[in-house]
Coordinates of C-alpha atoms in Angstrom, one line a residue:
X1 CA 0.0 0.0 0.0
X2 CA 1.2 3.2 -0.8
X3 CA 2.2 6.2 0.8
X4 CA -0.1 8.6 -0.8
X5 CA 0.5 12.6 -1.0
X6 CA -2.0 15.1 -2.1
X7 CA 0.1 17.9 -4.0
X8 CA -1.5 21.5 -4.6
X9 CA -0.3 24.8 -5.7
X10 CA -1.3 27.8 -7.3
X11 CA -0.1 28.5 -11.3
X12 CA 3.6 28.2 -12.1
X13 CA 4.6 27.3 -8.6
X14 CA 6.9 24.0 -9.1
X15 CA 4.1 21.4 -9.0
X16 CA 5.2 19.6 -11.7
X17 CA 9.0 19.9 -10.6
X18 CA 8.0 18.6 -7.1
X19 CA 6.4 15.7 -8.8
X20 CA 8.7 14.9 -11.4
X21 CA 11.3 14.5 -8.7
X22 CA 9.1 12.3 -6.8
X23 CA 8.8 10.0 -9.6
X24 CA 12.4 10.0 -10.6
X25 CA 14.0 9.8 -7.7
X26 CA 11.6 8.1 -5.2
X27 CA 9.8 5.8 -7.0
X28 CA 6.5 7.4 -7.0
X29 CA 3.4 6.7 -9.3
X30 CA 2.0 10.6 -10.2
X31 CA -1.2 11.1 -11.5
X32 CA -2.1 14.8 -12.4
X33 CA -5.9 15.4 -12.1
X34 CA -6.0 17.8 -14.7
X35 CA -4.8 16.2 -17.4
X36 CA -6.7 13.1 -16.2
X37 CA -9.8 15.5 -16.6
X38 CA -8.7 16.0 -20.5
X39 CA -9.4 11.7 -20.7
X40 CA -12.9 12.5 -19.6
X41 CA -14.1 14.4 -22.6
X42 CA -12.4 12.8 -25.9
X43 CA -14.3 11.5 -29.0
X44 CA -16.5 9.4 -28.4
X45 CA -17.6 10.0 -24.5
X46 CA -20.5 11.3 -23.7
X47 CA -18.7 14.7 -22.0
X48 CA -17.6 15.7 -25.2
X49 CA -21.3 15.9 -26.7
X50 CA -22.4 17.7 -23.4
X51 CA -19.3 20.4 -24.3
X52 CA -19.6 21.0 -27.7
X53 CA -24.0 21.4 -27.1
X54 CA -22.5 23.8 -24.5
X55 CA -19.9 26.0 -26.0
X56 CA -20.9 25.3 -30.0
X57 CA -18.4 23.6 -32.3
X58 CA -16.1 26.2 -31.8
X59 CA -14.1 24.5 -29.2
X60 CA -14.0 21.4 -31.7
X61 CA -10.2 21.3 -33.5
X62 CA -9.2 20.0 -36.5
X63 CA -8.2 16.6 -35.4
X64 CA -11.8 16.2 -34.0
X65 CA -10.7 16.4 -30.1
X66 CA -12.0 19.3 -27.6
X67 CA -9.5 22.6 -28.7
X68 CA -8.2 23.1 -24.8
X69 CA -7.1 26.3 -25.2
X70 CA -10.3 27.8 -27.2
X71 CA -12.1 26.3 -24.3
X72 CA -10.1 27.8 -21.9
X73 CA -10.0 31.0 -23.7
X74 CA -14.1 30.8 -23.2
X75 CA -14.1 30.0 -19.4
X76 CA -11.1 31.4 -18.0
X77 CA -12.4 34.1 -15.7
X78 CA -16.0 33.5 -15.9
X79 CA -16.7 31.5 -12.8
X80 CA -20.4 30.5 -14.1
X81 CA -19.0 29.3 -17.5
X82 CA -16.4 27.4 -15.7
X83 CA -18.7 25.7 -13.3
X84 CA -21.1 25.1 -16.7
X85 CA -17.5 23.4 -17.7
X86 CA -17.5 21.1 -15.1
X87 CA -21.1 20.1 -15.1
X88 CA -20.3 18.9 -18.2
X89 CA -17.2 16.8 -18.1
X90 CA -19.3 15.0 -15.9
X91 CA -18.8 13.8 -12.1
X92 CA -15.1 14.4 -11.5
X93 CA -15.2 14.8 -7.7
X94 CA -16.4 10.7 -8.0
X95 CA -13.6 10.2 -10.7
X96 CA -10.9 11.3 -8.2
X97 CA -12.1 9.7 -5.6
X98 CA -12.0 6.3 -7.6
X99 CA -8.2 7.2 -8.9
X100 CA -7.2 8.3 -5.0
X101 CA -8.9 4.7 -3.8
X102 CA -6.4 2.7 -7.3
X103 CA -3.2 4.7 -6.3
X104 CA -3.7 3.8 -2.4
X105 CA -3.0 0.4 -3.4
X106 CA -0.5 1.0 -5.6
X107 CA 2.6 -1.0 -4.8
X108 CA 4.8 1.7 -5.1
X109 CA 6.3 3.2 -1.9
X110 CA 4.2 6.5 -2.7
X111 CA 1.6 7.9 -4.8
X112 CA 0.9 11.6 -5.5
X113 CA -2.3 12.9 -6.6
X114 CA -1.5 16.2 -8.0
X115 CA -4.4 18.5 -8.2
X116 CA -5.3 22.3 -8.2
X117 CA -8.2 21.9 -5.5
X118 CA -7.1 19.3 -3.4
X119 CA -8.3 21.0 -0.2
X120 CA -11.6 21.6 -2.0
X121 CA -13.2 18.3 -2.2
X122 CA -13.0 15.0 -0.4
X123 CA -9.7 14.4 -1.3
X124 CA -7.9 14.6 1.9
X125 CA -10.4 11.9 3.6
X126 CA -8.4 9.4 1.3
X127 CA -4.9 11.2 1.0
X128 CA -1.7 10.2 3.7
X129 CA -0.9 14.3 3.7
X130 CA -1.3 17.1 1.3
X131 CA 1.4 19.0 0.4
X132 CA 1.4 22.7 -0.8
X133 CA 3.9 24.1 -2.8
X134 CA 4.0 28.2 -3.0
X135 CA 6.0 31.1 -4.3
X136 CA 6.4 34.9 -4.1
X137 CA 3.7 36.3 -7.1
X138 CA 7.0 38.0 -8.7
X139 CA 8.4 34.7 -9.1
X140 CA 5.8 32.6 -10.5
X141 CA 4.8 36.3 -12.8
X142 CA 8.9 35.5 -14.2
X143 CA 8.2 31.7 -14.6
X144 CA 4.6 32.0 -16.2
X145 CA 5.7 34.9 -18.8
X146 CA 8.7 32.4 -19.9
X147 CA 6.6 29.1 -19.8
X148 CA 3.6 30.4 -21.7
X149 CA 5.5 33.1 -23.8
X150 CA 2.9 35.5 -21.8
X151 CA 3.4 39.3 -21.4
X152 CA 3.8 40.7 -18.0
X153 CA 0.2 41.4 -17.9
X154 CA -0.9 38.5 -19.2
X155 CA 0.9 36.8 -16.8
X156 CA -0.6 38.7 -14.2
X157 CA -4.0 38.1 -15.0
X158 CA -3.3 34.6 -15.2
X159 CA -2.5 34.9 -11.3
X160 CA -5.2 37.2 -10.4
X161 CA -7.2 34.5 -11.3
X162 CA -5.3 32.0 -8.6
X163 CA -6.0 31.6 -4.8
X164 CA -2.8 33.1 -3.0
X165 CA -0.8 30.4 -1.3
X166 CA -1.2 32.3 1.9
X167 CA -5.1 31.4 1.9
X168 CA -4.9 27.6 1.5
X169 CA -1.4 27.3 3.9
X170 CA -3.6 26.1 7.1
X171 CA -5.1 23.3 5.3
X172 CA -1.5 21.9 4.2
X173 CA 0.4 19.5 6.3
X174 CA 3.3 20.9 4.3
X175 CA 4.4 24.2 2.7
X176 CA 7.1 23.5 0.4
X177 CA 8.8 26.9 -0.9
X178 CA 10.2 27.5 -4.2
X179 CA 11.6 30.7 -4.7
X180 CA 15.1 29.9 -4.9
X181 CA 16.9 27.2 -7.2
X182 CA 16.2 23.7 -8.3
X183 CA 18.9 22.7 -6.8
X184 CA 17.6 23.9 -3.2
X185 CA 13.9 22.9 -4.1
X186 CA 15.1 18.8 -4.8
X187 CA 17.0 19.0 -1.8
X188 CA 14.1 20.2 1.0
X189 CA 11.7 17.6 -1.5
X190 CA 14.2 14.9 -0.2
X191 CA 14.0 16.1 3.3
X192 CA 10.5 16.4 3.6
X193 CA 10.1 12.9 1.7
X194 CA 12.5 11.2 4.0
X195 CA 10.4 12.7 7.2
X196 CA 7.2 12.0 5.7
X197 CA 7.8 8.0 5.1
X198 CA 10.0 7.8 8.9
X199 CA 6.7 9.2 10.1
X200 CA 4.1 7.0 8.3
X201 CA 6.5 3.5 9.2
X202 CA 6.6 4.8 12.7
X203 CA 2.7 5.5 13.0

């Protein structure tokens, strides 16, 4: 059975570093909600008929599969499109919950559910500990404006649009800080890793 880690974050925070380096290094199985979401609406499933009856065939691209970013470029900002999003991709809340109950008996010594509201659903009922990773806005502003090839005030709006790390921090077990190099963010991973398994063994 699994040691299995919730890991949340606001937008260009070092999610994906964190669990890259969990995989690599420690053996973990990683399953990223939101991509998992992307498996819920291909050809074929009934989600993607419930989207494109929703938003129009606009969102449709040409290889036949929901355009992500015309979709997002719909929602993004407008919380009752969004939430119209969601009622059509179906129930993920149960989705996640059936993933979370697969990756706590996973064989490996830990699985991470990576998700962007992990402290908003059920989640944690099934999760060992949840993890939060956070930088300074300034920093994530730098890392989103060369990751998406975003302006400065795109990049901005993008966080606007992102609950501050700050909000969310009493809900983690763990707030990991990356603000500083890789280098230094692998090595307090390791650390926190290596106290989080002595202290599940132990318990």
């Amino acid at each position: 059975m699994a040691y299995l880690l919730g890991v949340t974050g606001s937008i260009a925070c070092g999610k994906s570093v964190l669990c890259r380096h969990l995989a690599n290094f420690h053996g973990a199985r990683h399953i990223d909600a939101d991509r998992h979401v992307h498996t819920m609406y291909e050809p074929g499933k009934p989600a993607f008929d419930r989207i494109v009856a929703q938003f129009g065939d606009q969102v449709v691209g040409s290889d036949g599969s929901i355009d992500r970013k015309a979709l997002g470029d719909i929602v993004f900002g407008k919380p009752d499109l969004l939430a119209a999003l969601r009622t059509a991709i179906g129930d993920i809340e149960g989705e996640f919950m059936r993933l979370l109950g697969e990756l706590k008996d996973d064989p490996a010594p830990i699985a991470v559910f990576e998700a962007v509201r992990l402290f908003e659903g059920p989640y944690m009922e099934i999760c060992d500990a949840g993890w939060l990773v956070a930088s300074e806005d300034d920093t994530a502003i730098v890392r989103l404006m060369a990751r998406n090839s975003l302006t400065r005030v795109e990049a901005e709006q993008r966080m606007a649009s992102a609950t501050p790390w700050r909000v969310r921090a009493s809900r983690a077990d763990l707030v990991l800080h990356n603000d500083g190099s890789i280098a230094d963010f692998q090595a307090a991973i390791d650390v926190a890793v290596g106290e989080a398994l002595n202290h599940h063994v132990s318990g």
